[in-house]
Amino acid sequence: MDVLLKEILEIKSVSGDESKISSFLLDFILKRRSSWKVSPEIYSGEEFHDNILLVFGKPKTAAFAHMDTVGFTSRYENQLVPVGGPEIGDGVWLQGSDQVGPIRCMAYEKDGNIFHDFPRGIQRGTLLSFEQRIISDNEMLQAAYLDNRLGMYALLKACEDLTDGIIVFSTYEEHGGGAMPFLVRFIYENWGIKNGLVADVTWITDGIHFNKGPVVSLRDSFIPRKKFLERILETADASGVPYQMEVEAHGGSDGREIQLSPYPIDWCFIGIAEENPHTPYEKASLADLADMIKLYRYLMQNL
Amino acid sequence: MDVLLKEILEIKSVSGDESKISSFLLDFILKRRSSWKVSPEIYSGEEFHDNILLVFGKPKTAAFAHMDTVGFTSRYENQLVPVGGPEIGDGVWLQGSDQVGPIRCMAYEKDGNIFHDFPRGIQRGTLLSFEQRIISDNEMLQAAYLDNRLGMYALLKACEDLTDGIIVFSTYEEHGGGAMPFLVRFIYENWGIKNGLVADVTWITDGIHFNKGPVVSLRDSFIPRKKFLERILETADASGVPYQMEVEAHGGSDGREIQLSPYPIDWCFIGIAEENPHTPYEKASLADLADMIKLYRYLMQNL
Amino acid sequence: MDVLLKEILEIKSVSGDESKISSFLLDFILKRRSSWKVSPEIYSGEEFHDNILLVFGKPKTAAFAHMDTVGFTSRYENQLVPVGGPEIGDGVWLQGSDQVGPIRCMAYEKDGNIFHDFPRGIQRGTLLSFEQRIISDNEMLQAAYLDNRLGMYALLKACEDLTDGIIVFSTYEEHGGGAMPFLVRFIYENWGIKNGLVADVTWITDGIHFNKGPVVSLRDSFIPRKKFLERILETADASGVPYQMEVEAHGGSDGREIQLSPYPIDWCFIGIAEENPHTPYEKASLADLADMIKLYRYLMQNL
């Protein structure tokens, strides 16, 4: 398994607390960009609220991957409040730390509320998230945080030979959004970007299967413009990379905030399907991940 | 029945796929505008994502009518996913087409999901909408898509003698919105527009009746500013056109996106009441439609 | 009890109808500002849709207090439609007036709808709100509209010795928002503001108590950025003013609209806890109010 993917799977980044993953990415990009086909301009840091933008050549298309994950905030009386929509089933192991020290505890549900079993109180507002356990063979990868480490990884790999385009690593996708409006304004006002692709994970369903390629979403709770979808599908066909088409009534992505922005930017979700979303056991196909990288490489250059 | 109204009732335009109705409107406007009192500037096309703006003279007020309708997206296993909130009752006839050919089928509900009965599979992502059947006499009009062909028609008629104002035909109103933020930004930044009127349909209720004139909404799920409502009502009184005042807790319109925009633009919904909303049997009064046109003509000039 | 607080508690300002409270505030500010340490620039009036902005010196931080309250809109058949989320319990006294004259009536719930018992019909669209009854001793204050007269009052007191900062009195917080996007754009584009504090009321819960100081919210339905929270808490600690930390899953404030704005502005809710929110019997501690004023004074200067 690729070292980069393993490294980013080990970093915690509950929505609102993306500074560590953002710093790691920035370090990685600064080290690697000289080996990339084109070395991008970088926009990042405190003034960007931990978001990262990479601008390659003369961009027409922007691709977005969110850096945050679901998790929990500690409340009072051993209660936990969810960040995003984590699934806890019969109980899950969580990790984090407060000013007293490191924390490892079980989260379980009781009468509609979530509690932890840590023997001492946890400071108010402390963020906890799934304990990581990566299981991988040559075909499948199971771990927490595939959502959206896989999207981030795919875009980082696409950076290697990208000549023109914008790559964005965003915050807050899992919990209410709010970074995208700023990012969308920034890329539209500075580069007049008109095409947006969202690299994220989706679900295995009755129409979406492992090893059939990345997923082009024809709609979720929001609906991309038909003319843009047709252009995506034609270009994807020309790429020769296998892909699957998804139709969902519910769910959403950073595409929602592109749709609702005051700029005429088209958008489409192109991601990877997994089982057990928002659990510590998210599971995806490595072949699909490889094809997702290929498809992004082609689309970023040819849309 | 007016030819223009009949023609626009026959064109399909499910949210996300407004290019055909937009092209038709644009053709109509280009042909007719020389016969209008003032020939407007036109903003349209791909760069406007199929929205159309007409700018007459020195505008102070903008009126908005959405061009899209409710419908369905085909999924897998003969499933359909709603676009907007279509009502299917005991089953409705739908039409559309995919790359294989034209489609006519029934939609029906089973265990909370919607299915079609077309003998072959329908390609994923294909858009279907109600089969049109127009029934009209001298008093009433019954058809699919009155929402919002009536609003579009009223504004097109108001164009004939408009000297100052902006008329907007918008997309995506029925499903999540997202065109309005761009349109509102464009009209505010270019013309400093401060008044917005929303031409759309509403419902017959215990307080709103056929043949009592167009409906001025004092609120729906959003609340216009009281000072602006007072100005609307005073001006409407001065027009001599009959009108009805509506108060609703729920529902919304493109006015919502004006309210939520980062510009100080007042808004008010002024539309026409119908029975059976979002069905193939929407029903409205032709007298109310005639009065709605008169009221828009007066308000656009006198607000 | 302070005269200013009593005066603003007596003024009605249901969302959408904030012109009277806005006029009162403006008068007060115009009279008092010469006695303040720094006399601020004032932005207000019709063009600001009844919002008020005060700009002191070279601002880095903006504090927001909403001026509107919950209430009711009269519909047909003696029905009332809520504005915001008023609680009516077994019935509450309401006041207002329409063109016929003043109105005092009871609101009560029946079969999920709300009705009034006024002997005559009330004109459609008339706004009603809780009859005011102020009960106060040296420790506690009980009245309608503490939400958000207490936040307004705290910021007005903080104005007295503020040298640098922006104070905003906003509209529509209780019902759907829509003023904040404009206000946030205005303060970012003109002064590049990066810090936002929301002065509003919250609830007494199992973790938040009377007389423990103002409440710093670590999250509600939205989540502030962790780095900014840490800076707030450090600065609050340095102030020596007592405060409490809140963690909630639900609820929200004008902070939501800062989070969703297209500008990189951090935000945090710092308010006062009360019992019986959105009733005529809201109850808060005067010591907490005094500490809230102290904390705002310190934070506005030292963030």
PDB file of N, CA and C in Angstrom, chain C residues 224-303:
ATOM      1  N   PRO C 224     -17.394  26.269  15.085  1.00  0.00           N
ATOM      2  CA  PRO C 224     -16.340  27.255  14.786  1.00  0.00           C
ATOM      3  C   PRO C 224     -14.990  26.550  14.590  1.00  0.00           C
ATOM      4  N   ARG C 225     -14.066  27.234  13.980  1.00  0.00           N
ATOM      5  CA  ARG C 225     -12.747  26.665  13.720  1.00  0.00           C
ATOM      6  C   ARG C 225     -11.995  26.538  15.049  1.00  0.00           C
ATOM      7  N   LYS C 226     -11.368  25.385  15.279  1.00  0.00           N
ATOM      8  CA  LYS C 226     -10.744  25.097  16.574  1.00  0.00           C
ATOM      9  C   LYS C 226      -9.673  26.131  16.933  1.00  0.00           C
ATOM     10  N   LYS C 227      -8.886  26.526  15.933  1.00  0.00           N
ATOM     11  CA  LYS C 227      -7.814  27.488  16.217  1.00  0.00           C
ATOM     12  C   LYS C 227      -8.360  28.813  16.732  1.00  0.00           C
ATOM     13  N   PHE C 228      -9.502  29.217  16.197  1.00  0.00           N
ATOM     14  CA  PHE C 228     -10.094  30.482  16.638  1.00  0.00           C
ATOM     15  C   PHE C 228     -10.669  30.331  18.050  1.00  0.00           C
ATOM     16  N   LEU C 229     -11.319  29.195  18.299  1.00  0.00           N
ATOM     17  CA  LEU C 229     -11.838  28.932  19.653  1.00  0.00           C
ATOM     18  C   LEU C 229     -10.716  28.999  20.676  1.00  0.00           C
ATOM     19  N   GLU C 230      -9.577  28.417  20.335  1.00  0.00           N
ATOM     20  CA  GLU C 230      -8.450  28.419  21.281  1.00  0.00           C
ATOM     21  C   GLU C 230      -7.991  29.843  21.583  1.00  0.00           C
ATOM     22  N   ARG C 231      -7.992  30.669  20.552  1.00  0.00           N
ATOM     23  CA  ARG C 231      -7.600  32.063  20.750  1.00  0.00           C
ATOM     24  C   ARG C 231      -8.616  32.803  21.623  1.00  0.00           C
ATOM     25  N   ILE C 232      -9.894  32.540  21.390  1.00  0.00           N
ATOM     26  CA  ILE C 232     -10.954  33.150  22.213  1.00  0.00           C
ATOM     27  C   ILE C 232     -10.785  32.756  23.680  1.00  0.00           C
ATOM     28  N   LEU C 233     -10.570  31.452  23.920  1.00  0.00           N
ATOM     29  CA  LEU C 233     -10.503  30.967  25.302  1.00  0.00           C
ATOM     30  C   LEU C 233      -9.268  31.517  26.016  1.00  0.00           C
ATOM     31  N   GLU C 234      -8.148  31.576  25.318  1.00  0.00           N
ATOM     32  CA  GLU C 234      -6.941  32.176  25.911  1.00  0.00           C
ATOM     33  C   GLU C 234      -7.175  33.639  26.293  1.00  0.00           C
ATOM     34  N   THR C 235      -7.801  34.365  25.372  1.00  0.00           N
ATOM     35  CA  THR C 235      -8.048  35.779  25.630  1.00  0.00           C
ATOM     36  C   THR C 235      -9.059  35.951  26.765  1.00  0.00           C
ATOM     37  N   ALA C 236     -10.093  35.106  26.763  1.00  0.00           N
ATOM     38  CA  ALA C 236     -11.088  35.170  27.844  1.00  0.00           C
ATOM     39  C   ALA C 236     -10.448  34.852  29.189  1.00  0.00           C
ATOM     40  N   ASP C 237      -9.558  33.859  29.199  1.00  0.00           N
ATOM     41  CA  ASP C 237      -8.837  33.539  30.442  1.00  0.00           C
ATOM     42  C   ASP C 237      -8.036  34.751  30.923  1.00  0.00           C
ATOM     43  N   ALA C 238      -7.379  35.409  29.977  1.00  0.00           N
ATOM     44  CA  ALA C 238      -6.558  36.569  30.325  1.00  0.00           C
ATOM     45  C   ALA C 238      -7.401  37.722  30.870  1.00  0.00           C
ATOM     46  N   SER C 239      -8.685  37.748  30.491  1.00  0.00           N
ATOM     47  CA  SER C 239      -9.549  38.860  30.911  1.00  0.00           C
ATOM     48  C   SER C 239      -9.867  38.794  32.403  1.00  0.00           C
ATOM     49  N   GLY C 240      -9.808  37.595  32.981  1.00  0.00           N
ATOM     50  CA  GLY C 240     -10.199  37.450  34.375  1.00  0.00           C
ATOM     51  C   GLY C 240     -11.701  37.419  34.597  1.00  0.00           C
ATOM     52  N   VAL C 241     -12.493  37.582  33.527  1.00  0.00           N
ATOM     53  CA  VAL C 241     -13.951  37.543  33.667  1.00  0.00           C
ATOM     54  C   VAL C 241     -14.389  36.073  33.703  1.00  0.00           C
ATOM     55  N   PRO C 242     -15.284  35.685  34.631  1.00  0.00           N
ATOM     56  CA  PRO C 242     -15.767  34.302  34.622  1.00  0.00           C
ATOM     57  C   PRO C 242     -16.580  34.031  33.362  1.00  0.00           C
ATOM     58  N   TYR C 243     -16.472  32.795  32.863  1.00  0.00           N
ATOM     59  CA  TYR C 243     -17.312  32.415  31.703  1.00  0.00           C
ATOM     60  C   TYR C 243     -17.549  30.915  31.750  1.00  0.00           C
ATOM     61  N   GLN C 244     -18.543  30.453  30.981  1.00  0.00           N
ATOM     62  CA  GLN C 244     -18.879  29.032  30.894  1.00  0.00           C
ATOM     63  C   GLN C 244     -18.714  28.567  29.451  1.00  0.00           C
ATOM     64  N   MET C 245     -18.351  27.285  29.278  1.00  0.00           N
ATOM     65  CA  MET C 245     -18.225  26.742  27.931  1.00  0.00           C
ATOM     66  C   MET C 245     -19.400  25.836  27.611  1.00  0.00           C
ATOM     67  N   GLU C 246     -20.011  26.064  26.460  1.00  0.00           N
ATOM     68  CA  GLU C 246     -21.194  25.302  26.059  1.00  0.00           C
ATOM     69  C   GLU C 246     -20.872  24.398  24.875  1.00  0.00           C
ATOM     70  N   VAL C 247     -21.493  23.214  24.860  1.00  0.00           N
ATOM     71  CA  VAL C 247     -21.429  22.317  23.702  1.00  0.00           C
ATOM     72  C   VAL C 247     -22.857  21.874  23.397  1.00  0.00           C
ATOM     73  N   GLU C 248     -23.367  22.227  22.236  1.00  0.00           N
ATOM     74  CA  GLU C 248     -24.724  21.847  21.860  1.00  0.00           C
ATOM     75  C   GLU C 248     -24.732  21.182  20.487  1.00  0.00           C
ATOM     76  N   ALA C 249     -25.663  20.259  20.290  1.00  0.00           N
ATOM     77  CA  ALA C 249     -25.814  19.622  18.976  1.00  0.00           C
ATOM     78  C   ALA C 249     -26.688  20.459  18.055  1.00  0.00           C
ATOM     79  N   HIS C 250     -27.621  21.193  18.664  1.00  0.00           N
ATOM     80  CA  HIS C 250     -28.629  21.882  17.873  1.00  0.00           C
ATOM     81  C   HIS C 250     -28.569  23.393  18.102  1.00  0.00           C
ATOM     82  N   GLY C 251     -29.493  24.105  17.493  1.00  0.00           N
ATOM     83  CA  GLY C 251     -29.555  25.542  17.664  1.00  0.00           C
ATOM     84  C   GLY C 251     -28.547  26.221  16.775  1.00  0.00           C
ATOM     85  N   GLY C 252     -28.669  27.521  16.686  1.00  0.00           N
ATOM     86  CA  GLY C 252     -27.753  28.266  15.833  1.00  0.00           C
ATOM     87  C   GLY C 252     -27.908  29.739  16.099  1.00  0.00           C
ATOM     88  N   SER C 253     -27.147  30.526  15.383  1.00  0.00           N
ATOM     89  CA  SER C 253     -27.136  31.964  15.594  1.00  0.00           C
ATOM     90  C   SER C 253     -26.704  32.614  14.291  1.00  0.00           C
ATOM     91  N   ASP C 254     -26.534  33.936  14.349  1.00  0.00           N
ATOM     92  CA  ASP C 254     -25.994  34.629  13.179  1.00  0.00           C
ATOM     93  C   ASP C 254     -24.621  34.079  12.780  1.00  0.00           C
ATOM     94  N   GLY C 255     -23.982  33.321  13.675  1.00  0.00           N
ATOM     95  CA  GLY C 255     -22.706  32.688  13.350  1.00  0.00           C
ATOM     96  C   GLY C 255     -22.798  31.765  12.151  1.00  0.00           C
ATOM     97  N   ARG C 256     -23.942  31.089  12.025  1.00  0.00           N
ATOM     98  CA  ARG C 256     -24.180  30.218  10.882  1.00  0.00           C
ATOM     99  C   ARG C 256     -23.942  30.952   9.558  1.00  0.00           C
ATOM    100  N   GLU C 257     -24.442  32.168   9.469  1.00  0.00           N
ATOM    101  CA  GLU C 257     -24.320  32.895   8.208  1.00  0.00           C
ATOM    102  C   GLU C 257     -22.913  33.445   7.989  1.00  0.00           C
ATOM    103  N   ILE C 258     -22.162  33.621   9.080  1.00  0.00           N
ATOM    104  CA  ILE C 258     -20.743  33.972   8.897  1.00  0.00           C
ATOM    105  C   ILE C 258     -20.011  32.739   8.361  1.00  0.00           C
ATOM    106  N   GLN C 259     -20.289  31.585   8.966  1.00  0.00           N
ATOM    107  CA  GLN C 259     -19.670  30.328   8.518  1.00  0.00           C
ATOM    108  C   GLN C 259     -19.937  30.081   7.031  1.00  0.00           C
ATOM    109  N   LEU C 260     -21.153  30.341   6.588  1.00  0.00           N
ATOM    110  CA  LEU C 260     -21.541  30.027   5.212  1.00  0.00           C
ATOM    111  C   LEU C 260     -21.207  31.147   4.224  1.00  0.00           C
ATOM    112  N   SER C 261     -20.643  32.232   4.709  1.00  0.00           N
ATOM    113  CA  SER C 261     -20.350  33.355   3.819  1.00  0.00           C
ATOM    114  C   SER C 261     -19.130  33.051   2.957  1.00  0.00           C
ATOM    115  N   PRO C 262     -18.981  33.732   1.843  1.00  0.00           N
ATOM    116  CA  PRO C 262     -17.814  33.494   0.989  1.00  0.00           C
ATOM    117  C   PRO C 262     -16.570  34.262   1.437  1.00  0.00           C
ATOM    118  N   TYR C 263     -16.455  34.540   2.727  1.00  0.00           N
ATOM    119  CA  TYR C 263     -15.307  35.280   3.236  1.00  0.00           C
ATOM    120  C   TYR C 263     -14.677  34.496   4.384  1.00  0.00           C
ATOM    121  N   PRO C 264     -13.355  34.530   4.498  1.00  0.00           N
ATOM    122  CA  PRO C 264     -12.679  33.757   5.550  1.00  0.00           C
ATOM    123  C   PRO C 264     -12.719  34.485   6.891  1.00  0.00           C
ATOM    124  N   ILE C 265     -13.915  34.529   7.464  1.00  0.00           N
ATOM    125  CA  ILE C 265     -14.114  35.190   8.758  1.00  0.00           C
ATOM    126  C   ILE C 265     -14.407  34.121   9.803  1.00  0.00           C
ATOM    127  N   ASP C 266     -13.610  34.095  10.870  1.00  0.00           N
ATOM    128  CA  ASP C 266     -13.887  33.200  11.982  1.00  0.00           C
ATOM    129  C   ASP C 266     -15.018  33.776  12.818  1.00  0.00           C
ATOM    130  N   TRP C 267     -15.698  32.896  13.567  1.00  0.00           N
ATOM    131  CA  TRP C 267     -16.823  33.356  14.379  1.00  0.00           C
ATOM    132  C   TRP C 267     -16.913  32.511  15.632  1.00  0.00           C
ATOM    133  N   CYS C 268     -17.527  33.115  16.650  1.00  0.00           N
ATOM    134  CA  CYS C 268     -17.812  32.402  17.888  1.00  0.00           C
ATOM    135  C   CYS C 268     -19.011  33.071  18.558  1.00  0.00           C
ATOM    136  N   PHE C 269     -19.889  32.257  19.112  1.00  0.00           N
ATOM    137  CA  PHE C 269     -21.032  32.756  19.869  1.00  0.00           C
ATOM    138  C   PHE C 269     -20.598  32.993  21.313  1.00  0.00           C
ATOM    139  N   ILE C 270     -20.808  34.208  21.807  1.00  0.00           N
ATOM    140  CA  ILE C 270     -20.572  34.502  23.220  1.00  0.00           C
ATOM    141  C   ILE C 270     -21.793  35.248  23.736  1.00  0.00           C
ATOM    142  N   GLY C 271     -22.593  34.568  24.568  1.00  0.00           N
ATOM    143  CA  GLY C 271     -23.860  35.166  24.959  1.00  0.00           C
ATOM    144  C   GLY C 271     -24.201  34.884  26.396  1.00  0.00           C
ATOM    145  N   ILE C 272     -25.487  34.968  26.680  1.00  0.00           N
ATOM    146  CA  ILE C 272     -25.956  34.821  28.050  1.00  0.00           C
ATOM    147  C   ILE C 272     -27.028  33.752  28.084  1.00  0.00           C
ATOM    148  N   ALA C 273     -27.029  32.942  29.153  1.00  0.00           N
ATOM    149  CA  ALA C 273     -27.981  31.841  29.262  1.00  0.00           C
ATOM    150  C   ALA C 273     -29.272  32.309  29.908  1.00  0.00           C
ATOM    151  N   GLU C 274     -30.396  31.760  29.429  1.00  0.00           N
ATOM    152  CA  GLU C 274     -31.685  32.105  30.014  1.00  0.00           C
ATOM    153  C   GLU C 274     -32.560  30.866  30.114  1.00  0.00           C
ATOM    154  N   GLU C 275     -33.568  30.969  30.946  1.00  0.00           N
ATOM    155  CA  GLU C 275     -34.611  29.950  31.003  1.00  0.00           C
ATOM    156  C   GLU C 275     -35.796  30.420  30.160  1.00  0.00           C
ATOM    157  N   ASN C 276     -36.629  29.454  29.758  1.00  0.00           N
ATOM    158  CA  ASN C 276     -37.883  29.745  29.046  1.00  0.00           C
ATOM    159  C   ASN C 276     -37.697  30.528  27.742  1.00  0.00           C
ATOM    160  N   PRO C 277     -36.773  30.089  26.890  1.00  0.00           N
ATOM    161  CA  PRO C 277     -36.527  30.850  25.657  1.00  0.00           C
ATOM    162  C   PRO C 277     -37.780  30.937  24.774  1.00  0.00           C
ATOM    163  N   HIS C 278     -37.931  32.050  24.118  1.00  0.00           N
ATOM    164  CA  HIS C 278     -39.032  32.290  23.159  1.00  0.00           C
ATOM    165  C   HIS C 278     -40.407  32.220  23.820  1.00  0.00           C
ATOM    166  N   THR C 279     -40.430  32.551  25.114  1.00  0.00           N
ATOM    167  CA  THR C 279     -41.709  32.725  25.818  1.00  0.00           C
ATOM    168  C   THR C 279     -41.766  34.170  26.323  1.00  0.00           C
ATOM    169  N   PRO C 280     -42.911  34.563  26.914  1.00  0.00           N
ATOM    170  CA  PRO C 280     -42.951  35.895  27.550  1.00  0.00           C
ATOM    171  C   PRO C 280     -42.203  35.910  28.891  1.00  0.00           C
ATOM    172  N   TYR C 281     -41.684  34.746  29.300  1.00  0.00           N
ATOM    173  CA  TYR C 281     -41.087  34.641  30.630  1.00  0.00           C
ATOM    174  C   TYR C 281     -39.608  34.309  30.559  1.00  0.00           C
ATOM    175  N   GLU C 282     -38.918  34.831  29.595  1.00  0.00           N
ATOM    176  CA  GLU C 282     -37.482  34.574  29.524  1.00  0.00           C
ATOM    177  C   GLU C 282     -36.834  35.147  30.784  1.00  0.00           C
ATOM    178  N   LYS C 283     -35.840  34.418  31.310  1.00  0.00           N
ATOM    179  CA  LYS C 283     -35.288  34.790  32.614  1.00  0.00           C
ATOM    180  C   LYS C 283     -33.771  34.660  32.583  1.00  0.00           C
ATOM    181  N   ALA C 284     -33.093  35.718  33.008  1.00  0.00           N
ATOM    182  CA  ALA C 284     -31.632  35.707  32.970  1.00  0.00           C
ATOM    183  C   ALA C 284     -31.066  36.371  34.214  1.00  0.00           C
ATOM    184  N   SER C 285     -29.772  36.166  34.428  1.00  0.00           N
ATOM    185  CA  SER C 285     -29.096  36.705  35.607  1.00  0.00           C
ATOM    186  C   SER C 285     -28.427  38.036  35.287  1.00  0.00           C
ATOM    187  N   LEU C 286     -28.644  39.025  36.149  1.00  0.00           N
ATOM    188  CA  LEU C 286     -28.040  40.353  35.927  1.00  0.00           C
ATOM    189  C   LEU C 286     -26.527  40.311  36.102  1.00  0.00           C
ATOM    190  N   ALA C 287     -26.044  39.412  36.951  1.00  0.00           N
ATOM    191  CA  ALA C 287     -24.586  39.283  37.110  1.00  0.00           C
ATOM    192  C   ALA C 287     -23.956  38.745  35.823  1.00  0.00           C
ATOM    193  N   ASP C 288     -24.644  37.765  35.198  1.00  0.00           N
ATOM    194  CA  ASP C 288     -24.130  37.245  33.923  1.00  0.00           C
ATOM    195  C   ASP C 288     -24.095  38.346  32.866  1.00  0.00           C
ATOM    196  N   LEU C 289     -25.130  39.203  32.887  1.00  0.00           N
ATOM    197  CA  LEU C 289     -25.179  40.294  31.914  1.00  0.00           C
ATOM    198  C   LEU C 289     -24.014  41.257  32.130  1.00  0.00           C
ATOM    199  N   ALA C 290     -23.754  41.574  33.396  1.00  0.00           N
ATOM    200  CA  ALA C 290     -22.634  42.480  33.699  1.00  0.00           C
ATOM    201  C   ALA C 290     -21.305  41.870  33.248  1.00  0.00           C
ATOM    202  N   ASP C 291     -21.158  40.557  33.470  1.00  0.00           N
ATOM    203  CA  ASP C 291     -19.919  39.892  33.047  1.00  0.00           C
ATOM    204  C   ASP C 291     -19.819  39.795  31.523  1.00  0.00           C
ATOM    205  N   MET C 292     -20.951  39.642  30.885  1.00  0.00           N
ATOM    206  CA  MET C 292     -20.942  39.586  29.419  1.00  0.00           C
ATOM    207  C   MET C 292     -20.427  40.911  28.855  1.00  0.00           C
ATOM    208  N   ILE C 293     -20.891  42.004  29.438  1.00  0.00           N
ATOM    209  CA  ILE C 293     -20.418  43.326  28.980  1.00  0.00           C
ATOM    210  C   ILE C 293     -18.906  43.437  29.173  1.00  0.00           C
ATOM    211  N   LYS C 294     -18.439  42.998  30.356  1.00  0.00           N
ATOM    212  CA  LYS C 294     -16.987  43.054  30.624  1.00  0.00           C
ATOM    213  C   LYS C 294     -16.200  42.213  29.634  1.00  0.00           C
ATOM    214  N   LEU C 295     -16.722  41.012  29.337  1.00  0.00           N
ATOM    215  CA  LEU C 295     -15.998  40.111  28.445  1.00  0.00           C
ATOM    216  C   LEU C 295     -15.935  40.691  27.022  1.00  0.00           C
ATOM    217  N   TYR C 296     -17.034  41.256  26.552  1.00  0.00           N
ATOM    218  CA  TYR C 296     -17.021  41.876  25.219  1.00  0.00           C
ATOM    219  C   TYR C 296     -16.048  43.044  25.170  1.00  0.00           C
ATOM    220  N   ARG C 297     -16.055  43.851  26.235  1.00  0.00           N
ATOM    221  CA  ARG C 297     -15.116  44.978  26.266  1.00  0.00           C
ATOM    222  C   ARG C 297     -13.682  44.482  26.109  1.00  0.00           C
ATOM    223  N   TYR C 298     -13.363  43.406  26.814  1.00  0.00           N
ATOM    224  CA  TYR C 298     -11.997  42.900  26.764  1.00  0.00           C
ATOM    225  C   TYR C 298     -11.678  42.256  25.407  1.00  0.00           C
ATOM    226  N   LEU C 299     -12.605  41.434  24.932  1.00  0.00           N
ATOM    227  CA  LEU C 299     -12.338  40.704  23.685  1.00  0.00           C
ATOM    228  C   LEU C 299     -12.245  41.642  22.477  1.00  0.00           C
ATOM    229  N   MET C 300     -13.118  42.623  22.427  1.00  0.00           N
ATOM    230  CA  MET C 300     -13.104  43.540  21.268  1.00  0.00           C
ATOM    231  C   MET C 300     -11.758  44.257  21.169  1.00  0.00           C
ATOM    232  N   GLN C 301     -11.142  44.514  22.307  1.00  0.00           N
ATOM    233  CA  GLN C 301      -9.848  45.224  22.283  1.00  0.00           C
ATOM    234  C   GLN C 301      -8.662  44.276  22.129  1.00  0.00           C
ATOM    235  N   ASN C 302      -8.810  43.028  22.558  1.00  0.00           N
ATOM    236  CA  ASN C 302      -7.622  42.177  22.707  1.00  0.00           C
ATOM    237  C   ASN C 302      -7.545  40.955  21.802  1.00  0.00           C
ATOM    238  N   LEU C 303      -8.553  40.722  20.992  1.00  0.00           N
ATOM    239  CA  LEU C 303      -8.486  39.549  20.101  1.00  0.00           C
ATOM    240  C   LEU C 303      -7.461  39.774  18.995  1.00  0.00           C
TER     241      LEU C 303
END
